[in-house]
């Protein structure tokens, strides 16, 4: 191999492409515009009023989920093409675990609260158990 071939071979390996999708100006601008629209619509819905609270909350939650998807795709670059899909798979696994933990915690807290005995019933039981000690 000649010195020229070695230099040419060596030059081919000095680029900044590390296999990650860094995005382009256009993709960042697209993500920003979509994020802005997904923020403005629920904000306008709340500020204009005239909608039921259930509809407003449903729209806000729906747009929040869409906002997460846009942020993950356009700014975190987690899509099936990045890292052979492993980054996206790890993200989805984390999201599933979070949903399980949060929904399970809320379910347990709801059932604990609904199965608790009201304070006035507890006082009546305490007085019935010890008639001479109650006030």
CSV table of C-alpha atoms in Angstrom, one decimal:
chain,number,residue,atom,x,y,z
A,1,UNK,CA,0.0,0.0,0.0
A,2,UNK,CA,1.4,3.4,-0.9
A,3,UNK,CA,1.6,6.4,1.3
A,4,UNK,CA,-1.1,8.1,-0.7
A,5,UNK,CA,-3.5,5.1,-0.2
A,6,UNK,CA,-2.8,5.1,3.6
A,7,UNK,CA,-3.6,8.9,3.8
A,8,UNK,CA,-6.7,8.4,1.7
A,9,UNK,CA,-7.8,5.5,3.9
A,10,UNK,CA,-7.1,7.4,7.1
A,11,UNK,CA,-9.0,10.4,5.9
A,12,UNK,CA,-12.2,8.4,5.4
A,13,UNK,CA,-12.4,7.6,9.0
A,14,UNK,CA,-12.4,11.2,10.4
A,15,UNK,CA,-15.9,12.2,10.1
A,16,UNK,CA,-18.4,13.0,12.8
A,17,UNK,CA,-21.0,10.4,11.7
A,18,UNK,CA,-21.2,8.1,14.8
A,19,UNK,CA,-24.3,6.3,13.6
A,20,UNK,CA,-26.7,8.5,15.4
A,21,UNK,CA,-29.4,10.6,13.8
A,22,UNK,CA,-28.7,14.2,14.9
A,23,UNK,CA,-31.5,15.7,12.9
A,24,UNK,CA,-31.5,18.6,10.6
A,25,UNK,CA,-32.5,22.2,10.9
A,26,UNK,CA,-35.6,21.4,9.0
A,27,UNK,CA,-36.6,18.5,11.3
A,28,UNK,CA,-36.0,20.6,14.4
A,29,UNK,CA,-38.1,23.4,13.0
A,30,UNK,CA,-40.8,21.0,12.0
A,31,UNK,CA,-40.8,19.6,15.6
A,32,UNK,CA,-40.9,23.0,17.1
A,33,UNK,CA,-43.9,24.1,14.9
A,34,UNK,CA,-45.8,20.9,15.7
A,35,UNK,CA,-45.0,21.3,19.4
A,36,UNK,CA,-46.2,24.9,19.4
A,37,UNK,CA,-49.5,24.0,17.6
A,38,UNK,CA,-50.0,21.1,20.1
A,39,UNK,CA,-49.6,23.6,22.9
A,40,UNK,CA,-51.6,26.5,21.5
A,41,UNK,CA,-54.8,24.4,20.8
A,42,UNK,CA,-55.4,23.2,24.4
A,43,UNK,CA,-54.4,26.7,25.7
A,44,UNK,CA,-56.9,28.4,23.4
A,45,UNK,CA,-59.6,25.9,24.4
A,46,UNK,CA,-59.1,26.7,28.1
A,47,UNK,CA,-58.9,30.4,27.5
A,48,UNK,CA,-62.0,30.6,25.3
A,49,UNK,CA,-64.0,28.5,27.6
A,50,UNK,CA,-67.4,27.2,26.6
A,51,UNK,CA,-66.4,23.6,26.7
A,52,UNK,CA,-67.3,21.1,29.4
A,53,UNK,CA,-64.6,20.3,31.9
A,54,UNK,CA,-64.6,16.7,30.9
A,55,UNK,CA,-64.0,17.6,27.2
A,56,UNK,CA,-61.3,20.1,28.1
A,57,UNK,CA,-59.4,17.6,30.3
A,58,UNK,CA,-59.7,14.9,27.6
A,59,UNK,CA,-58.4,17.3,24.9
A,60,UNK,CA,-55.5,18.4,27.1
A,61,UNK,CA,-54.6,14.8,27.9
A,62,UNK,CA,-54.8,13.8,24.3
A,63,UNK,CA,-52.6,16.7,23.1
A,64,UNK,CA,-50.2,16.0,26.0
A,65,UNK,CA,-49.7,12.4,24.7
A,66,UNK,CA,-49.2,13.8,21.1
A,67,UNK,CA,-46.7,16.3,22.5
A,68,UNK,CA,-44.7,13.5,24.1
A,69,UNK,CA,-44.6,11.6,20.8
A,70,UNK,CA,-43.5,14.7,18.9
A,71,UNK,CA,-40.8,15.5,21.5
A,72,UNK,CA,-39.5,11.9,21.5
A,73,UNK,CA,-39.4,11.6,17.7
A,74,UNK,CA,-38.2,15.0,16.6
A,75,UNK,CA,-35.9,16.0,19.5
A,76,UNK,CA,-34.8,12.8,21.2
A,77,UNK,CA,-34.6,11.0,17.8
A,78,UNK,CA,-36.1,7.8,19.2
A,79,UNK,CA,-37.5,6.0,16.2
A,80,UNK,CA,-37.2,2.6,14.7
A,81,UNK,CA,-34.2,3.6,12.6
A,82,UNK,CA,-32.0,4.8,15.5
A,83,UNK,CA,-29.6,2.2,17.0
A,84,UNK,CA,-31.5,-0.5,15.2
A,85,UNK,CA,-34.6,0.2,17.2
A,86,UNK,CA,-33.1,-0.6,20.6
A,87,UNK,CA,-33.3,2.9,21.9
A,88,UNK,CA,-37.0,3.0,21.1
A,89,UNK,CA,-37.6,-0.5,22.6
A,90,UNK,CA,-35.9,0.6,25.8
A,91,UNK,CA,-38.0,3.7,25.9
A,92,UNK,CA,-41.2,1.8,25.4
A,93,UNK,CA,-40.2,-0.7,28.1
A,94,UNK,CA,-39.6,2.1,30.5
A,95,UNK,CA,-42.9,3.7,29.6
A,96,UNK,CA,-44.8,0.4,30.2
A,97,UNK,CA,-43.1,-0.1,33.6
A,98,UNK,CA,-44.0,3.5,34.6
A,99,UNK,CA,-47.6,3.0,33.5
A,100,UNK,CA,-47.8,-0.2,35.5
A,101,UNK,CA,-46.3,1.3,38.6
A,102,UNK,CA,-48.3,4.6,38.5
A,103,UNK,CA,-51.6,2.9,37.8
A,104,UNK,CA,-51.0,0.2,40.4
A,105,UNK,CA,-50.2,2.8,43.0
A,106,UNK,CA,-53.3,4.8,42.2
A,107,UNK,CA,-55.4,1.6,42.3
A,108,UNK,CA,-54.1,0.6,45.7
A,109,UNK,CA,-54.5,4.1,47.1
A,110,UNK,CA,-58.1,4.3,45.8
A,111,UNK,CA,-59.0,1.0,47.3
A,112,UNK,CA,-57.3,1.8,50.6
A,113,UNK,CA,-59.3,5.1,50.8
A,114,UNK,CA,-62.6,3.5,49.8
A,115,UNK,CA,-62.2,0.7,52.3
A,116,UNK,CA,-61.2,2.8,55.2
A,117,UNK,CA,-63.8,3.1,58.0
A,118,UNK,CA,-65.1,6.6,58.4
A,119,UNK,CA,-64.0,8.4,61.6
A,120,UNK,CA,-67.5,8.7,63.1
A,121,UNK,CA,-68.0,4.9,62.8
A,122,UNK,CA,-64.6,4.3,64.5
A,123,UNK,CA,-65.6,6.5,67.4
A,124,UNK,CA,-69.0,4.7,67.8
A,125,UNK,CA,-67.2,1.3,67.8
A,126,UNK,CA,-64.7,2.6,70.4
A,127,UNK,CA,-67.5,3.7,72.7
A,128,UNK,CA,-69.4,0.5,72.2
A,129,UNK,CA,-66.3,-1.6,73.1
A,130,UNK,CA,-65.6,0.2,76.3
A,131,UNK,CA,-68.9,1.8,77.7
A,132,UNK,CA,-67.4,2.9,81.0
A,133,UNK,CA,-64.4,4.6,79.5
A,134,UNK,CA,-66.2,6.7,76.9
A,135,UNK,CA,-67.0,10.4,77.5
